[in-house]
C-alpha positions as a LaTeX table, in Angstrom:
\begin{tabular}{lrrr}
\hline
Residue & $x$ (\AA) & $y$ (\AA) & $z$ (\AA) \\
\hline
Met1 & $-21.29$ & $-28.04$ & $-14.61$ \\
Lys2 & $-18.13$ & $-28.31$ & $-12.54$ \\
Lys3 & $-16.01$ & $-26.94$ & $-15.40$ \\
Leu4 & $-18.47$ & $-24.07$ & $-15.84$ \\
Leu5 & $-18.22$ & $-23.09$ & $-12.16$ \\
Ile6 & $-14.42$ & $-23.29$ & $-12.28$ \\
Ala7 & $-14.36$ & $-21.02$ & $-15.33$ \\
Ile8 & $-16.75$ & $-18.54$ & $-13.73$ \\
Phe9 & $-14.95$ & $-18.21$ & $-10.41$ \\
Lys10 & $-11.42$ & $-18.43$ & $-11.76$ \\
Ile11 & $-9.32$ & $-15.73$ & $-10.05$ \\
Pro12 & $-6.06$ & $-14.45$ & $-11.54$ \\
Lys13 & $-3.04$ & $-15.52$ & $-9.51$ \\
Gln14 & $-0.67$ & $-13.03$ & $-7.94$ \\
Lys15 & 2.60 & $-12.36$ & $-9.71$ \\
Ile16 & 5.53 & $-14.32$ & $-8.34$ \\
Ile17 & 7.99 & $-11.55$ & $-9.20$ \\
Val18 & 7.19 & $-7.94$ & $-10.03$ \\
Glu19 & 6.90 & $-6.98$ & $-13.69$ \\
Lys20 & 10.08 & $-4.92$ & $-13.70$ \\
Asn21 & 12.07 & $-7.88$ & $-12.39$ \\
Gln22 & 10.43 & $-10.16$ & $-14.96$ \\
Ile23 & 11.80 & $-7.95$ & $-17.70$ \\
Glu24 & 15.27 & $-7.71$ & $-16.15$ \\
Leu25 & 15.48 & $-11.47$ & $-15.63$ \\
Leu26 & 15.05 & $-12.20$ & $-19.34$ \\
Ile27 & 17.85 & $-9.94$ & $-20.54$ \\
Arg28 & 20.18 & $-11.06$ & $-17.73$ \\
Leu29 & 19.42 & $-14.68$ & $-18.57$ \\
Lys30 & 20.28 & $-14.02$ & $-22.22$ \\
Asp31 & 23.60 & $-12.39$ & $-21.23$ \\
Leu32 & 24.57 & $-15.27$ & $-18.93$ \\
Leu33 & 23.75 & $-17.91$ & $-21.54$ \\
Glu34 & 25.83 & $-16.06$ & $-24.14$ \\
His35 & 28.75 & $-16.01$ & $-21.66$ \\
Gly36 & 28.76 & $-19.78$ & $-21.27$ \\
Phe37 & 26.49 & $-20.33$ & $-18.26$ \\
Thr38 & 24.24 & $-23.36$ & $-18.35$ \\
Leu39 & 20.52 & $-22.74$ & $-17.94$ \\
Ser40 & 20.45 & $-24.05$ & $-14.36$ \\
Glu41 & 23.53 & $-22.01$ & $-13.38$ \\
Ala42 & 22.04 & $-18.87$ & $-14.89$ \\
Phe43 & 18.69 & $-19.26$ & $-13.10$ \\
Arg44 & 20.33 & $-20.06$ & $-9.75$ \\
Phe45 & 22.51 & $-16.97$ & $-10.07$ \\
Leu46 & 19.62 & $-14.70$ & $-11.05$ \\
Leu47 & 17.21 & $-15.94$ & $-8.37$ \\
Lys48 & 19.75 & $-14.95$ & $-5.71$ \\
His49 & 19.47 & $-11.34$ & $-6.84$ \\
Ile50 & 15.79 & $-11.13$ & $-7.83$ \\
Lys51 & 13.14 & $-11.16$ & $-5.12$ \\
Val52 & 10.65 & $-14.02$ & $-5.42$ \\
Lys53 & 7.50 & $-13.47$ & $-3.36$ \\
Ser54 & 7.12 & $-17.13$ & $-2.35$ \\
Ser55 & 9.88 & $-19.30$ & $-0.89$ \\
Lys56 & 7.92 & $-22.37$ & $-2.04$ \\
Val57 & 8.30 & $-21.23$ & $-5.63$ \\
Thr58 & 12.06 & $-20.88$ & $-5.17$ \\
Val59 & 12.24 & $-24.43$ & $-3.82$ \\
Leu60 & 10.08 & $-25.69$ & $-6.69$ \\
Ile61 & 12.31 & $-24.00$ & $-9.28$ \\
Glu62 & 15.40 & $-25.53$ & $-7.64$ \\
Glu63 & 13.83 & $-28.98$ & $-7.85$ \\
Glu64 & 12.82 & $-28.43$ & $-11.48$ \\
Leu65 & 16.35 & $-27.32$ & $-12.39$ \\
Lys66 & 17.80 & $-30.44$ & $-10.76$ \\
Asn67 & 15.41 & $-32.50$ & $-12.88$ \\
Gly68 & 16.61 & $-30.76$ & $-16.05$ \\
Ala69 & 13.65 & $-28.41$ & $-16.62$ \\
Asn70 & 13.69 & $-26.24$ & $-19.73$ \\
Cys71 & 13.55 & $-22.45$ & $-19.72$ \\
His72 & 9.87 & $-22.22$ & $-20.65$ \\
Arg73 & 8.96 & $-24.46$ & $-17.69$ \\
Ile74 & 10.72 & $-22.11$ & $-15.24$ \\
Leu75 & 9.12 & $-19.05$ & $-16.83$ \\
Arg76 & 5.71 & $-20.71$ & $-16.52$ \\
Ile77 & 6.33 & $-21.26$ & $-12.79$ \\
Leu78 & 7.28 & $-17.57$ & $-12.49$ \\
Lys79 & 3.91 & $-16.64$ & $-14.10$ \\
Tyr80 & 5.26 & $-15.03$ & $-17.23$ \\
Pro81 & 2.62 & $-14.11$ & $-19.85$ \\
Gln82 & 1.53 & $-17.04$ & $-22.00$ \\
Pro83 & 2.80 & $-15.55$ & $-25.31$ \\
Val84 & 6.29 & $-15.19$ & $-23.80$ \\
Val85 & 6.25 & $-18.75$ & $-22.42$ \\
Met86 & 5.17 & $-20.15$ & $-25.78$ \\
Leu87 & 7.75 & $-18.11$ & $-27.71$ \\
Ile88 & 10.51 & $-19.44$ & $-25.45$ \\
Tyr89 & 9.13 & $-22.97$ & $-25.79$ \\
Phe90 & 9.23 & $-22.76$ & $-29.58$ \\
Ser91 & 12.73 & $-21.27$ & $-29.54$ \\
Glu92 & 13.97 & $-24.17$ & $-27.41$ \\
Leu93 & 12.72 & $-26.59$ & $-30.05$ \\
Phe94 & 15.10 & $-24.96$ & $-32.55$ \\
Ser95 & 18.02 & $-24.00$ & $-30.24$ \\
Asp96 & 17.31 & $-20.30$ & $-30.72$ \\
Leu97 & 16.90 & $-19.34$ & $-27.06$ \\
Pro98 & 19.15 & $-16.23$ & $-26.68$ \\
Val99 & 17.57 & $-14.47$ & $-29.69$ \\
Ser100 & 14.05 & $-15.22$ & $-28.47$ \\
Leu101 & 14.90 & $-14.06$ & $-24.94$ \\
Ala102 & 15.93 & $-10.70$ & $-26.38$ \\
His103 & 12.72 & $-10.60$ & $-28.43$ \\
Ala104 & 10.59 & $-11.44$ & $-25.36$ \\
His105 & 12.46 & $-8.85$ & $-23.30$ \\
Asp106 & 11.73 & $-6.17$ & $-25.89$ \\
Tyr107 & 8.04 & $-7.17$ & $-25.96$ \\
Leu108 & 7.65 & $-7.02$ & $-22.16$ \\
Leu109 & 9.66 & $-3.80$ & $-21.88$ \\
Arg110 & 7.48 & $-2.03$ & $-24.45$ \\
Asn111 & 4.33 & $-3.22$ & $-22.67$ \\
Tyr112 & 5.69 & $-2.08$ & $-19.31$ \\
Asn113 & 6.67 & 1.36 & $-20.62$ \\
Ala114 & 3.27 & 1.77 & $-22.30$ \\
Lys115 & 1.40 & 0.91 & $-19.09$ \\
Lys116 & 3.71 & 3.17 & $-17.09$ \\
Ala117 & 3.07 & 6.05 & $-19.50$ \\
Leu118 & $-0.69$ & 5.49 & $-19.28$ \\
Leu119 & $-0.61$ & 5.48 & $-15.48$ \\
Lys120 & 1.64 & 8.54 & $-15.35$ \\
Thr121 & $-0.65$ & 10.44 & $-17.72$ \\
Leu122 & $-3.85$ & 9.58 & $-15.86$ \\
Gln123 & $-2.77$ & 9.74 & $-12.23$ \\
Tyr124 & $-2.54$ & 13.56 & $-11.99$ \\
Pro125 & $-5.95$ & 14.41 & $-13.55$ \\
Leu126 & $-7.60$ & 11.54 & $-11.65$ \\
Leu127 & $-6.07$ & 12.81 & $-8.41$ \\
Leu128 & $-7.42$ & 16.30 & $-9.15$ \\
Leu129 & $-10.83$ & 14.85 & $-9.95$ \\
Thr130 & $-10.85$ & 12.86 & $-6.70$ \\
Val131 & $-9.87$ & 15.92 & $-4.64$ \\
Phe132 & $-12.51$ & 18.03 & $-6.37$ \\
Ile133 & $-15.26$ & 15.44 & $-5.82$ \\
Thr134 & $-14.30$ & 15.25 & $-2.13$ \\
Met135 & $-14.44$ & 19.04 & $-1.89$ \\
Leu136 & $-17.77$ & 19.00 & $-3.73$ \\
Ile137 & $-19.27$ & 16.55 & $-1.25$ \\
Val138 & $-18.18$ & 18.78 & 1.63 \\
Leu139 & $-19.58$ & 21.91 & $-0.05$ \\
Asn140 & $-22.88$ & 20.17 & $-0.87$ \\
His141 & $-23.39$ & 19.46 & 2.83 \\
Thr142 & $-22.12$ & 22.76 & 4.25 \\
Ile143 & $-21.80$ & 25.96 & 2.22 \\
Ile144 & $-24.13$ & 25.43 & $-0.77$ \\
Pro145 & $-27.27$ & 24.68 & 1.37 \\
Glu146 & $-26.58$ & 27.86 & 3.37 \\
Phe147 & $-26.40$ & 29.93 & 0.20 \\
Gln148 & $-29.61$ & 28.34 & $-1.10$ \\
Asn149 & $-31.42$ & 29.17 & 2.16 \\
Leu150 & $-30.16$ & 32.73 & 1.94 \\
Tyr151 & $-31.38$ & 33.11 & $-1.65$ \\
Asn152 & $-34.78$ & 31.62 & $-0.78$ \\
Asn153 & $-35.19$ & 33.95 & 2.20 \\
Met154 & $-34.28$ & 36.96 & 0.07 \\
Asp155 & $-36.58$ & 35.84 & $-2.81$ \\
Val156 & $-33.74$ & 35.76 & $-5.30$ \\
Gln157 & $-34.94$ & 34.32 & $-8.63$ \\
Ile158 & $-32.80$ & 31.44 & $-9.91$ \\
Ser159 & $-32.51$ & 31.17 & $-13.70$ \\
Thr160 & $-32.94$ & 27.91 & $-15.62$ \\
Leu161 & $-29.19$ & 27.79 & $-16.30$ \\
Gln162 & $-28.42$ & 28.25 & $-12.62$ \\
Gln163 & $-30.87$ & 25.49 & $-11.68$ \\
Phe164 & $-29.27$ & 23.16 & $-14.22$ \\
Leu165 & $-25.74$ & 23.88 & $-12.98$ \\
Ser166 & $-26.85$ & 23.55 & $-9.37$ \\
Thr167 & $-28.40$ & 20.15 & $-10.11$ \\
Cys168 & $-25.17$ & 19.04 & $-11.83$ \\
Ile169 & $-23.08$ & 20.08 & $-8.84$ \\
Leu170 & $-25.41$ & 18.44 & $-6.30$ \\
Cys171 & $-25.83$ & 15.18 & $-8.22$ \\
Phe172 & $-22.32$ & 14.72 & $-9.61$ \\
Pro173 & $-20.77$ & 12.92 & $-6.57$ \\
Thr174 & $-23.75$ & 10.55 & $-6.39$ \\
Phe175 & $-23.61$ & 10.00 & $-10.15$ \\
Ile176 & $-19.90$ & 9.14 & $-9.99$ \\
Ser177 & $-20.50$ & 6.71 & $-7.11$ \\
Tyr178 & $-23.25$ & 4.90 & $-9.00$ \\
Leu179 & $-21.17$ & 4.93 & $-12.18$ \\
Ile180 & $-18.19$ & 3.30 & $-10.43$ \\
Ile181 & $-20.44$ & 0.62 & $-8.91$ \\
Leu182 & $-22.11$ & 0.00 & $-12.27$ \\
Leu183 & $-18.76$ & $-0.27$ & $-14.08$ \\
Phe184 & $-17.43$ & $-2.63$ & $-11.42$ \\
Ile185 & $-20.47$ & $-4.92$ & $-11.63$ \\
Thr186 & $-20.46$ & $-4.79$ & $-15.45$ \\
Thr187 & $-16.74$ & $-5.63$ & $-15.59$ \\
Ile188 & $-17.13$ & $-8.58$ & $-13.22$ \\
Ala189 & $-20.15$ & $-9.86$ & $-15.14$ \\
Phe190 & $-18.29$ & $-9.50$ & $-18.46$ \\
Ile191 & $-15.25$ & $-11.40$ & $-17.15$ \\
Leu192 & $-17.40$ & $-14.19$ & $-15.71$ \\
Tyr193 & $-19.32$ & $-14.50$ & $-18.97$ \\
Tyr194 & $-16.15$ & $-14.28$ & $-21.06$ \\
Asn195 & $-14.51$ & $-17.14$ & $-19.13$ \\
Thr196 & $-17.39$ & $-19.47$ & $-20.02$ \\
Leu197 & $-17.06$ & $-18.93$ & $-23.80$ \\
Ser198 & $-15.15$ & $-20.95$ & $-26.37$ \\
Ile199 & $-12.16$ & $-19.35$ & $-28.11$ \\
Gln200 & $-14.19$ & $-18.64$ & $-31.25$ \\
His201 & $-16.97$ & $-16.90$ & $-29.32$ \\
Lys202 & $-14.42$ & $-15.00$ & $-27.22$ \\
His203 & $-12.98$ & $-13.62$ & $-30.44$ \\
Lys204 & $-16.40$ & $-12.58$ & $-31.73$ \\
Leu205 & $-17.20$ & $-10.84$ & $-28.45$ \\
Val206 & $-13.91$ & $-8.92$ & $-28.25$ \\
Leu207 & $-14.04$ & $-7.96$ & $-31.94$ \\
Ala208 & $-17.43$ & $-6.34$ & $-31.29$ \\
Leu209 & $-15.87$ & $-3.85$ & $-28.81$ \\
Pro210 & $-14.71$ & $-0.69$ & $-30.66$ \\
Ile211 & $-11.45$ & 0.34 & $-28.95$ \\
Ile212 & $-10.45$ & $-3.03$ & $-27.50$ \\
Arg213 & $-10.93$ & $-4.64$ & $-30.93$ \\
Lys214 & $-8.00$ & $-2.72$ & $-32.44$ \\
Phe215 & $-5.58$ & $-3.61$ & $-29.64$ \\
Phe216 & $-6.76$ & $-7.24$ & $-29.67$ \\
Lys217 & $-6.12$ & $-7.63$ & $-33.40$ \\
Leu218 & $-2.71$ & $-6.00$ & $-33.14$ \\
Tyr219 & $-1.76$ & $-8.21$ & $-30.19$ \\
Lys220 & $-2.83$ & $-11.42$ & $-31.96$ \\
Thr221 & $-1.10$ & $-10.31$ & $-35.16$ \\
Tyr222 & 2.13 & $-9.57$ & $-33.29$ \\
Arg223 & 2.07 & $-12.97$ & $-31.63$ \\
Ile224 & 1.48 & $-15.05$ & $-34.76$ \\
Ala225 & 3.98 & $-13.00$ & $-36.80$ \\
Ser226 & 6.68 & $-13.58$ & $-34.15$ \\
Glu227 & 5.97 & $-17.31$ & $-33.88$ \\
Phe228 & 5.68 & $-17.97$ & $-37.62$ \\
Ser229 & 8.89 & $-16.00$ & $-38.21$ \\
Leu230 & 10.67 & $-18.35$ & $-35.79$ \\
Phe231 & 9.17 & $-21.43$ & $-37.43$ \\
Tyr232 & 10.00 & $-20.41$ & $-40.99$ \\
Lys233 & 13.49 & $-19.35$ & $-39.96$ \\
Asn234 & 14.13 & $-22.93$ & $-38.85$ \\
Gly235 & 12.57 & $-24.53$ & $-41.92$ \\
Val236 & 9.37 & $-25.77$ & $-40.25$ \\
Asn237 & 6.54 & $-26.34$ & $-42.73$ \\
Leu238 & 2.89 & $-25.50$ & $-42.11$ \\
Gln239 & 1.91 & $-29.09$ & $-41.34$ \\
Lys240 & 4.55 & $-29.29$ & $-38.59$ \\
Ile241 & 3.45 & $-25.90$ & $-37.21$ \\
Val242 & $-0.12$ & $-27.18$ & $-36.93$ \\
Gln243 & 1.13 & $-30.29$ & $-35.14$ \\
Ile244 & 3.14 & $-28.21$ & $-32.65$ \\
Tyr245 & 0.16 & $-25.93$ & $-31.99$ \\
Ala246 & $-2.19$ & $-28.88$ & $-31.52$ \\
Glu247 & 0.11 & $-30.36$ & $-28.85$ \\
Gln248 & $-0.06$ & $-27.24$ & $-26.63$ \\
Arg249 & $-2.67$ & $-28.31$ & $-24.09$ \\
Asn250 & $-2.02$ & $-25.25$ & $-21.91$ \\
Asp251 & $-2.99$ & $-22.82$ & $-24.69$ \\
Lys252 & $-6.51$ & $-23.22$ & $-26.09$ \\
Tyr253 & $-5.92$ & $-20.39$ & $-28.53$ \\
Leu254 & $-3.14$ & $-22.34$ & $-30.27$ \\
Asn255 & $-5.37$ & $-25.44$ & $-30.35$ \\
Phe256 & $-8.10$ & $-23.33$ & $-31.99$ \\
Leu257 & $-5.59$ & $-21.98$ & $-34.50$ \\
Ala258 & $-4.37$ & $-25.49$ & $-35.32$ \\
Asp259 & $-7.94$ & $-26.68$ & $-35.92$ \\
Arg260 & $-8.75$ & $-23.74$ & $-38.21$ \\
Ile261 & $-5.55$ & $-24.10$ & $-40.24$ \\
Thr262 & $-6.12$ & $-27.86$ & $-40.60$ \\
Leu263 & $-9.70$ & $-27.30$ & $-41.74$ \\
Gly264 & $-8.61$ & $-24.59$ & $-44.16$ \\
Thr265 & $-5.86$ & $-26.68$ & $-45.77$ \\
Gln266 & $-8.28$ & $-29.60$ & $-46.16$ \\
Asn267 & $-10.57$ & $-27.24$ & $-48.09$ \\
Gly268 & $-7.71$ & $-26.19$ & $-50.35$ \\
Leu269 & $-7.17$ & $-22.71$ & $-48.88$ \\
Thr270 & $-3.79$ & $-20.99$ & $-48.65$ \\
Leu271 & $-2.39$ & $-19.80$ & $-45.31$ \\
Ser272 & $-3.25$ & $-16.18$ & $-46.20$ \\
Glu273 & $-6.88$ & $-17.11$ & $-46.92$ \\
Ile274 & $-7.14$ & $-19.12$ & $-43.69$ \\
Leu275 & $-5.83$ & $-16.25$ & $-41.56$ \\
Thr276 & $-8.17$ & $-13.82$ & $-43.31$ \\
Asn277 & $-11.15$ & $-16.05$ & $-42.49$ \\
Ile278 & $-10.18$ & $-16.24$ & $-38.81$ \\
Ala279 & $-10.69$ & $-12.43$ & $-38.74$ \\
Cys280 & $-8.68$ & $-11.65$ & $-35.61$ \\
Phe281 & $-5.54$ & $-10.50$ & $-37.45$ \\
Glu282 & $-4.63$ & $-7.30$ & $-39.26$ \\
Lys283 & $-5.05$ & $-7.64$ & $-43.03$ \\
Glu284 & $-1.45$ & $-6.49$ & $-43.58$ \\
Leu285 & $-0.32$ & $-9.82$ & $-42.07$ \\
Thr286 & $-1.53$ & $-11.78$ & $-45.09$ \\
Glu287 & 0.04 & $-9.21$ & $-47.41$ \\
Phe288 & 3.43 & $-9.68$ & $-45.75$ \\
Ile289 & 3.08 & $-13.48$ & $-45.90$ \\
Glu290 & 2.17 & $-13.42$ & $-49.60$ \\
Glu291 & 5.00 & $-11.00$ & $-50.37$ \\
Gly292 & 7.46 & $-13.13$ & $-48.41$ \\
Glu293 & 6.35 & $-16.32$ & $-50.16$ \\
Lys294 & 6.96 & $-14.70$ & $-53.56$ \\
Lys295 & 10.47 & $-13.62$ & $-52.56$ \\
Gly296 & 11.25 & $-16.78$ & $-50.59$ \\
Arg297 & 11.97 & $-14.97$ & $-47.30$ \\
Val298 & 8.79 & $-15.17$ & $-45.24$ \\
Glu299 & 10.69 & $-15.31$ & $-41.94$ \\
Ile300 & 12.36 & $-11.93$ & $-42.62$ \\
Glu301 & 9.09 & $-10.32$ & $-43.73$ \\
Leu302 & 7.25 & $-11.57$ & $-40.63$ \\
Lys303 & 10.07 & $-10.57$ & $-38.27$ \\
Leu304 & 10.01 & $-7.06$ & $-39.72$ \\
Tyr305 & 6.22 & $-6.93$ & $-39.56$ \\
Ser306 & 6.14 & $-8.03$ & $-35.89$ \\
Glu307 & 8.36 & $-5.03$ & $-35.07$ \\
Ile308 & 6.04 & $-2.75$ & $-37.05$ \\
Val309 & 3.00 & $-4.09$ & $-35.17$ \\
Ile310 & 4.49 & $-3.54$ & $-31.71$ \\
Ala311 & 5.29 & 0.05 & $-32.75$ \\
Gln312 & 1.67 & 0.45 & $-33.92$ \\
Ile313 & 0.43 & $-0.73$ & $-30.52$ \\
Glu314 & 2.54 & 1.95 & $-28.83$ \\
Arg315 & 1.23 & 4.66 & $-31.19$ \\
Tyr316 & $-2.42$ & 3.71 & $-30.66$ \\
Leu317 & $-1.92$ & 3.71 & $-26.91$ \\
Gln318 & $-0.35$ & 7.17 & $-27.07$ \\
Leu319 & $-3.32$ & 8.43 & $-29.10$ \\
Leu320 & $-5.67$ & 6.99 & $-26.49$ \\
Ile321 & $-3.73$ & 8.72 & $-23.72$ \\
Lys322 & $-3.83$ & 12.04 & $-25.60$ \\
Phe323 & $-7.61$ & 11.69 & $-25.91$ \\
Ile324 & $-8.38$ & 10.64 & $-22.32$ \\
Gln325 & $-6.37$ & 13.30 & $-20.48$ \\
Pro326 & $-8.01$ & 16.35 & $-22.15$ \\
Cys327 & $-11.44$ & 14.80 & $-21.54$ \\
Ile328 & $-10.78$ & 14.58 & $-17.80$ \\
Phe329 & $-9.41$ & 18.15 & $-17.65$ \\
Thr330 & $-12.42$ & 19.41 & $-19.65$ \\
Leu331 & $-14.77$ & 17.75 & $-17.16$ \\
Leu332 & $-12.86$ & 19.33 & $-14.28$ \\
Ala333 & $-13.02$ & 22.76 & $-15.92$ \\
Phe334 & $-16.79$ & 22.43 & $-16.44$ \\
Leu335 & $-17.34$ & 21.45 & $-12.81$ \\
Ile336 & $-15.18$ & 24.26 & $-11.44$ \\
Val337 & $-16.90$ & 26.89 & $-13.59$ \\
Ser338 & $-20.31$ & 25.44 & $-12.66$ \\
Leu339 & $-19.49$ & 25.61 & $-8.96$ \\
Tyr340 & $-18.38$ & 29.22 & $-9.32$ \\
Leu341 & $-21.54$ & 30.19 & $-11.23$ \\
Val342 & $-23.86$ & 28.35 & $-8.81$ \\
Ile343 & $-22.50$ & 30.39 & $-5.92$ \\
Met344 & $-21.69$ & 33.73 & $-7.54$ \\
Leu345 & $-24.55$ & 34.39 & $-10.02$ \\
Pro346 & $-27.27$ & 34.39 & $-7.32$ \\
Met347 & $-24.93$ & 36.49 & $-5.20$ \\
Phe348 & $-24.84$ & 39.17 & $-7.90$ \\
Asp349 & $-28.65$ & 39.04 & $-8.13$ \\
Leu350 & $-28.86$ & 39.38 & $-4.35$ \\
Met351 & $-26.59$ & 42.44 & $-4.39$ \\
Gln352 & $-28.80$ & 44.07 & $-7.02$ \\
Thr353 & $-31.90$ & 43.31 & $-4.90$ \\
Ile354 & $-30.31$ & 44.93 & $-1.86$ \\
Lys355 & $-29.49$ & 48.04 & $-3.91$ \\
\hline
\end{tabular}
């Protein structure tokens, strides 16, 4: 019961350093290591020039560096995303840190640019929509009631279309308010429920959501392609990969993956068949693995495929942006035209009555 309550009320922790600085730190760290700095020297130098939001964290990092902490440990303290921490951890096992730092930097930079593009695309139409709704609320309580009283006093007949548009204008601010509250409550309830599920049931739930499903599968595919490319590059066999995954107590997803691969190999399945059965990866992943196994260069195939996947994520996000923005502008256009018709059509009828 205690674990259930902890899972339900788990609150995401604040970032120790801003996302832009997280990205810069990785590439600067790579450059310093390539120029002969030790890991502790590089981190001490960088933390002097990058703002950390908590002085306690800076002290903790200093203590960890004195005790010989590895790079992934420092990145975990700085609240880097789990896939980045694990990629760096695996690279440290095989002395491949600079290359993986560049790979992680590219991953975070692409994510940052994608989110920035999404925000930039949405902020202008959302600002217009907010201003219009505010104006609509003011009009609904001032000008529109006066016009309606005037039309009633002059016995102006309102058509069905005008009544429909008038209802839309009057109810839209209230509808938006209720919609925001409903979405907020639904999101909170979904997150609370999601946190109580096992990894397998989390996958089933996310894979049932139309748009999120595609991004989820691409994200998981990118991660496993990057990690397996690193493993195969350093001659690690599947049994050792499973052992490494099973030892990661801070990542339940990797534990789940280790269990499924172990179970699959015990049943005589190939890696491609196991990953297909897990169902949270793109089917092209298994095709690249099979092709790489035939040619004896799986690590190169997977490295190439991970780059293809991250490009696919960017393209899908751009398509989503191109779809959302016109929808918001179309809604705004409908509301503006409706407001004009609600006020002006009865006015024309009134002028004809006066004549």
